[in-house]
Amino acid sequence: MEHRISLITLGARDVDALAAFYDALGWVRTPSPDGVIAYDLIGQTLGLYPLDKLAEDMGLSVSDLGYGACTFGYNVRDKSEVAPLLQRAEAAGGRILKPAQDVFWGGHHGYFADPEGHIWEIAHNPFSPLREEDGAFRWLGYGGD
Amino acid sequence: MEHRISLITLGARDVDALAAFYDALGWVRTPSPDGVIAYDLIGQTLGLYPLDKLAEDMGLSVSDLGYGACTFGYNVRDKSEVAPLLQRAEAAGGRILKPAQDVFWGGHHGYFADPEGHIWEIAHNPFSPLREEDGAFRWLGYGGD
């Protein structure tokens, strides 16, 4: 098995409203003909899809599905970007779970939940700088390249 | 806001057991000094972290956290890869939610849940071929490049 996640799908009770939230964060949709809202990332796509159809697709019921046991980290290049991004998420209808603050491991971060309950961490990790040209992340950073 | 997810964190009640599952799928850990299990993907990292610590980090309780409202898609280059990967996940301790089958939109896919309940879709999408050199995915594919 190679190492990749091609598609992250967020189930949504209201796809249009959730897409409006991500639009408000500044994300730009990729043309998509079939009802899925798609945002291309770096070598992968974030998709928004109706929660009931997602459940049906998996052979589960909506009541089986929950939020938060996985989180999505968005790393930034500079510590000063964390708080404004959390504020932007709140202004767009998200909920700040943890305001921007220093972390014991030496970084700086905060969490928000999107309007459906999917949880994001906005983080600055000084030990794992993003790749300059495209913002790619890897665990031990691109600093040595 | 740029387009990226730097880190996908899967909360785990038993991090070592969950890591053993991903190891058994053939994933190779990135050296990680601080207790997080990390697998570098394409411009992002998949991390495994204790569920209770993840909840604490977000200011939530473990009982607030659920699974399945987001899913992770692993796309393959050929339709014939889907069923064997699902079988491999089952043999490693996962649970097949949906066996390999053709999908209405013209692809071929199936779903499994990992031992903690995180849900993966293994999919072949003939309309969005992976990038030849590194397996990267984007919504409209790399076929025209």
Coordinates of N, CA and C in Angstrom, one line a residue, chain A:
Chain A
M1 N 0.9 -1.2 0.0 CA 0.0 0.0 0.0 C 0.9 1.2 0.0
E2 N 0.6 2.1 -0.9 CA 1.4 3.4 -0.9 C 0.8 4.3 0.2
H3 N 1.5 5.4 0.3 CA 1.1 6.3 1.4 C 0.4 7.5 0.8
R4 N -0.9 7.5 1.0 CA -1.7 8.6 0.5 C -3.1 8.6 1.0
I5 N -3.7 9.7 1.1 CA -5.2 9.9 1.3 C -5.6 10.7 0.1
S6 N -6.4 10.2 -0.8 CA -6.8 10.9 -2.0 C -7.9 11.9 -1.8
L7 N -8.8 11.5 -0.9 CA -10.0 12.3 -0.8 C -10.4 12.2 0.7
I8 N -10.6 13.4 1.3 CA -11.2 13.5 2.6 C -12.6 14.0 2.4
T9 N -13.6 13.2 2.8 CA -15.0 13.6 2.6 C -15.6 14.0 3.9
L10 N -16.2 15.2 4.0 CA -16.9 15.6 5.2 C -18.4 15.5 4.9
G11 N -19.0 14.7 5.7 CA -20.5 14.5 5.6 C -21.1 15.8 6.1
A12 N -22.2 16.2 5.4 CA -22.9 17.5 5.8 C -24.4 17.3 5.8
R13 N -25.0 17.8 6.9 CA -26.5 17.8 6.9 C -27.0 18.9 5.9
D14 N -26.2 19.9 5.7 CA -26.5 21.0 4.8 C -25.3 21.3 4.0
V15 N -25.1 20.7 2.8 CA -23.9 20.8 2.0 C -23.7 22.3 1.6
D16 N -24.8 22.9 1.2 CA -24.6 24.3 0.7 C -24.1 25.2 1.8
A17 N -24.7 25.1 2.9 CA -24.3 25.9 4.1 C -22.9 25.6 4.5
L18 N -22.5 24.4 4.5 CA -21.1 24.0 4.9 C -20.1 24.6 3.8
A19 N -20.5 24.5 2.5 CA -19.7 25.0 1.5 C -19.5 26.5 1.6
A20 N -20.6 27.2 2.0 CA -20.5 28.6 2.2 C -19.5 29.0 3.3
F21 N -19.4 28.1 4.3 CA -18.4 28.3 5.4 C -17.0 28.2 4.8
Y22 N -16.7 27.2 4.1 CA -15.4 27.0 3.5 C -15.1 28.1 2.5
D23 N -16.1 28.4 1.7 CA -15.9 29.6 0.8 C -15.5 30.8 1.5
A24 N -16.1 31.0 2.7 CA -15.9 32.3 3.5 C -14.5 32.2 4.1
L25 N -13.9 31.0 4.2 CA -12.5 30.9 4.7 C -11.5 31.3 3.6
G26 N -12.1 31.4 2.4 CA -11.2 31.7 1.3 C -10.8 30.6 0.3
W27 N -11.5 29.4 0.6 CA -11.2 28.3 -0.3 C -12.0 28.4 -1.6
V28 N -11.4 27.9 -2.7 CA -12.0 28.0 -4.0 C -12.4 26.7 -4.5
R29 N -13.7 26.5 -4.9 CA -14.2 25.2 -5.3 C -13.6 24.8 -6.6
T30 N -13.4 23.5 -6.8 CA -13.0 23.0 -8.1 C -14.3 22.6 -8.8
P31 N -14.4 22.9 -10.1 CA -15.6 22.5 -10.8 C -16.0 21.0 -10.6
S32 N -17.2 20.8 -10.3 CA -17.6 19.5 -9.9 C -19.1 19.3 -10.4
P33 N -19.3 18.4 -11.4 CA -20.6 18.3 -12.0 C -21.6 17.5 -11.3
D34 N -21.2 16.8 -10.2 CA -22.2 15.8 -9.8 C -22.6 16.0 -8.3
G35 N -22.7 17.2 -7.9 CA -23.3 17.5 -6.6 C -22.3 17.4 -5.4
V36 N -21.2 16.9 -5.6 CA -20.1 17.0 -4.5 C -19.5 18.3 -4.6
I37 N -19.2 18.9 -3.5 CA -18.4 20.2 -3.5 C -17.0 19.7 -3.3
A38 N -16.1 20.2 -4.1 CA -14.7 19.7 -4.1 C -13.7 20.9 -4.0
Y39 N -12.8 20.7 -3.1 CA -11.7 21.7 -3.0 C -10.4 20.9 -3.1
D40 N -9.6 21.2 -4.2 CA -8.4 20.5 -4.4 C -7.3 21.0 -3.4
L41 N -6.6 20.1 -2.7 CA -5.6 20.5 -1.8 C -4.2 20.2 -2.4
I42 N -3.3 19.7 -1.7 CA -2.0 19.3 -2.2 C -1.9 17.8 -2.5
G43 N -2.2 17.4 -3.7 CA -2.2 16.0 -4.0 C -3.4 15.2 -3.5
Q44 N -4.4 16.0 -3.0 CA -5.6 15.3 -2.5 C -6.8 16.3 -2.6
T45 N -8.0 15.9 -2.4 CA -9.2 16.7 -2.5 C -10.0 16.6 -1.2
L46 N -10.5 17.7 -0.8 CA -11.5 17.8 0.3 C -12.8 17.8 -0.3
G47 N -13.7 16.9 0.0 CA -15.1 16.9 -0.6 C -16.1 17.1 0.5
L48 N -17.2 17.7 0.1 CA -18.4 17.8 1.0 C -19.5 17.1 0.3
Y49 N -20.2 16.3 1.1 CA -21.2 15.3 0.6 C -22.3 15.2 1.6
P50 N -23.5 15.0 1.1 CA -24.6 14.9 2.1 C -24.4 13.8 3.1
L51 N -24.6 14.1 4.3 CA -24.3 13.1 5.4 C -25.2 11.8 5.2
D52 N -26.5 12.0 4.8 CA -27.4 10.9 4.6 C -26.9 10.0 3.5
K53 N -26.4 10.6 2.4 CA -26.0 9.8 1.3 C -24.6 9.1 1.6
L54 N -23.8 9.8 2.4 CA -22.6 9.2 2.8 C -22.8 7.9 3.6
A55 N -23.8 8.1 4.6 CA -24.1 6.9 5.4 C -24.7 5.8 4.6
E56 N -25.6 6.1 3.6 CA -26.2 5.1 2.8 C -25.1 4.4 1.9
D57 N -24.1 5.2 1.5 CA -23.1 4.7 0.6 C -22.2 3.7 1.4
M58 N -22.1 3.8 2.7 CA -21.3 2.9 3.6 C -22.2 1.8 4.2
G59 N -23.5 1.9 3.9 CA -24.4 0.9 4.5 C -24.6 1.1 6.0
L60 N -24.5 2.4 6.4 CA -24.7 2.7 7.8 C -25.9 3.7 7.9
S61 N -26.3 4.0 9.1 CA -27.3 5.1 9.3 C -26.7 6.3 9.8
V62 N -27.3 7.4 9.6 CA -26.8 8.7 10.0 C -26.5 8.7 11.5
S63 N -27.3 8.0 12.2 CA -27.1 8.0 13.7 C -25.9 7.3 14.1
D64 N -25.3 6.5 13.2 CA -24.0 5.8 13.5 C -22.8 6.7 13.4
L65 N -23.0 7.9 12.7 CA -21.9 8.7 12.4 C -21.7 9.8 13.4
G66 N -20.4 10.0 13.8 CA -20.1 11.0 14.7 C -18.9 11.8 14.3
Y67 N -18.5 12.8 15.1 CA -17.5 13.8 14.7 C -16.4 13.9 15.8
G68 N -15.3 14.3 15.3 CA -14.3 14.7 16.3 C -13.2 13.7 16.7
A69 N -13.4 12.4 16.4 CA -12.4 11.5 16.8 C -11.2 11.5 15.8
C70 N -11.4 12.3 14.7 CA -10.3 12.6 13.8 C -10.3 14.2 13.7
T71 N -9.2 14.7 13.5 CA -9.1 16.2 13.4 C -8.2 16.5 12.2
F72 N -8.4 17.7 11.7 CA -7.7 18.2 10.5 C -6.8 19.3 10.9
G73 N -5.5 19.2 10.7 CA -4.6 20.2 11.0 C -4.2 21.1 9.8
Y74 N -4.3 22.4 10.0 CA -3.9 23.3 9.0 C -2.7 24.1 9.6
N75 N -1.5 23.8 9.1 CA -0.4 24.4 9.6 C -0.1 25.7 8.9
V76 N 0.4 26.7 9.6 CA 0.7 28.0 9.0 C 2.2 28.3 9.1
R77 N 2.7 29.2 8.4 CA 4.1 29.5 8.3 C 4.6 30.3 9.4
D78 N 3.7 31.1 10.1 CA 4.1 32.0 11.1 C 3.1 32.0 12.3
K79 N 3.6 32.0 13.5 CA 2.7 32.0 14.7 C 1.6 33.0 14.6
S80 N 1.9 34.1 14.0 CA 1.0 35.2 14.1 C -0.3 35.0 13.2
E81 N -0.2 33.9 12.4 CA -1.4 33.6 11.5 C -2.5 32.8 12.3
V82 N -2.1 32.2 13.4 CA -3.1 31.3 14.1 C -4.4 32.0 14.6
A83 N -4.2 33.1 15.4 CA -5.4 33.7 16.0 C -6.3 34.3 14.9
P84 N -5.8 35.0 13.9 CA -6.7 35.6 12.9 C -7.4 34.5 12.1
L85 N -6.8 33.4 11.9 CA -7.6 32.3 11.2 C -8.7 31.8 12.0
L86 N -8.5 31.6 13.3 CA -9.5 31.2 14.2 C -10.7 32.2 14.2
Q87 N -10.3 33.5 14.3 CA -11.3 34.5 14.2 C -12.1 34.5 12.9
R88 N -11.4 34.2 11.9 CA -12.1 34.2 10.6 C -13.1 33.0 10.5
A89 N -12.7 31.9 11.1 CA -13.6 30.7 11.2 C -14.8 31.0 12.0
E90 N -14.6 31.7 13.1 CA -15.7 32.1 14.0 C -16.7 33.0 13.3
A91 N -16.1 34.0 12.6 CA -16.9 35.0 11.9 C -17.7 34.3 10.8
A92 N -17.2 33.2 10.2 CA -17.9 32.5 9.1 C -18.9 31.5 9.7
G93 N -19.0 31.4 11.0 CA -20.0 30.5 11.6 C -19.5 29.3 12.3
G94 N -18.2 29.2 12.4 CA -17.5 28.1 13.2 C -17.6 28.4 14.6
R95 N -17.1 27.5 15.4 CA -17.0 27.7 16.9 C -15.6 27.4 17.3
I96 N -15.0 28.4 18.0 CA -13.7 28.2 18.5 C -13.7 27.3 19.8
L97 N -13.0 26.2 19.7 CA -13.0 25.3 20.8 C -11.8 25.6 21.8
K98 N -10.7 26.2 21.2 CA -9.6 26.5 22.0 C -8.9 27.7 21.3
P99 N -8.8 28.8 22.0 CA -8.2 30.0 21.4 C -6.7 29.8 21.1
A100 N -6.1 30.6 20.3 CA -4.7 30.5 20.0 C -3.9 30.6 21.2
Q101 N -3.0 29.7 21.4 CA -2.1 29.6 22.6 C -0.9 28.8 22.3
D102 N 0.2 29.1 23.1 CA 1.4 28.2 23.0 C 1.1 26.8 23.5
V103 N 1.8 25.9 23.0 CA 1.6 24.5 23.3 C 2.8 23.9 24.0
F104 N 2.7 23.0 24.9 CA 3.8 22.4 25.6 C 4.9 21.9 24.7
W105 N 4.6 21.5 23.5 CA 5.7 20.9 22.7 C 6.4 22.0 21.9
G106 N 6.1 23.2 22.1 CA 6.9 24.3 21.5 C 6.2 25.0 20.4
G107 N 5.0 24.6 20.0 CA 4.3 25.2 18.9 C 3.2 26.2 19.5
H108 N 2.3 26.6 18.6 CA 1.3 27.6 18.9 C 0.1 27.1 18.1
H109 N -1.1 27.0 18.8 CA -2.2 26.5 18.0 C -3.6 26.8 18.7
G110 N -4.6 26.5 18.0 CA -6.0 26.6 18.5 C -6.9 25.7 17.7
Y111 N -8.1 25.4 18.2 CA -9.0 24.6 17.5 C -10.3 25.3 17.2
F112 N -10.9 24.9 16.0 CA -12.3 25.3 15.8 C -13.1 24.2 15.3
A113 N -14.4 24.2 15.5 CA -15.3 23.3 14.8 C -16.1 24.0 13.7
D114 N -16.2 23.3 12.6 CA -17.0 24.0 11.5 C -18.5 23.9 11.9
P115 N -19.4 24.5 11.1 CA -20.8 24.5 11.5 C -21.4 23.1 11.6
E116 N -20.8 22.1 11.1 CA -21.4 20.7 11.2 C -20.7 19.9 12.3
G117 N -19.6 20.4 12.8 CA -18.9 19.7 13.9 C -17.6 19.1 13.5
H118 N -17.2 19.2 12.3 CA -15.8 18.7 11.9 C -14.8 19.7 12.6
I119 N -13.7 19.1 13.1 CA -12.8 19.8 13.9 C -11.5 20.1 13.3
W120 N -11.1 21.3 13.3 CA -9.8 21.7 12.7 C -8.9 22.3 13.8
E121 N -7.6 22.0 13.6 CA -6.6 22.6 14.4 C -5.8 23.6 13.5
I122 N -5.6 24.8 13.9 CA -4.7 25.7 13.2 C -3.5 25.8 14.0
A123 N -2.3 25.5 13.4 CA -1.1 25.3 14.2 C 0.1 25.9 13.5
H124 N 1.0 26.4 14.3 CA 2.3 26.7 13.9 C 3.3 25.8 14.6
N125 N 4.1 25.0 13.8 CA 5.0 24.1 14.3 C 6.4 24.6 13.9
P126 N 7.2 25.2 14.8 CA 8.5 25.8 14.3 C 9.5 24.7 14.0
F127 N 9.2 23.4 14.4 CA 10.2 22.4 14.1 C 9.9 21.7 12.8
S128 N 8.8 21.9 12.2 CA 8.4 21.3 10.9 C 7.9 22.4 10.0
P129 N 8.9 23.2 9.5 CA 8.4 24.2 8.5 C 7.8 23.7 7.3
L130 N 6.8 24.4 6.8 CA 6.2 24.0 5.5 C 7.1 24.2 4.4
R131 N 6.9 23.4 3.3 CA 7.7 23.6 2.1 C 7.4 25.0 1.5
E132 N 8.5 25.7 1.2 CA 8.3 27.1 0.8 C 7.4 27.3 -0.4
E133 N 7.6 26.4 -1.4 CA 6.9 26.7 -2.7 C 5.4 26.4 -2.7
D134 N 5.0 25.4 -1.9 CA 3.6 25.0 -2.0 C 2.9 24.7 -0.7
G135 N 3.6 24.9 0.4 CA 3.0 24.8 1.8 C 2.9 23.3 2.2
A136 N 3.5 22.4 1.5 CA 3.4 21.0 1.9 C 4.0 20.8 3.3
F137 N 3.5 19.8 3.9 CA 3.9 19.4 5.3 C 4.5 18.0 5.3
R138 N 5.5 17.8 6.1 CA 5.8 16.4 6.5 C 6.3 16.5 7.9
W139 N 6.3 15.3 8.6 CA 6.4 15.3 10.0 C 7.7 15.9 10.5
L140 N 8.8 15.6 9.8 CA 10.1 16.2 10.3 C 10.5 17.4 9.5
G141 N 9.5 18.0 8.7 CA 9.7 19.3 8.1 C 10.6 19.2 6.8
Y142 N 10.6 20.3 6.2 CA 11.4 20.5 4.9 C 12.6 21.4 5.2
G143 N 12.9 21.7 6.4 CA 14.0 22.6 6.7 C 15.3 22.2 6.2
G144 N 15.5 20.8 6.2 CA 16.9 20.3 5.8 C 17.1 20.2 4.3
D145 N 16.0 20.4 3.6 CA 16.1 20.2 2.1 C 16.7 21.4 1.4

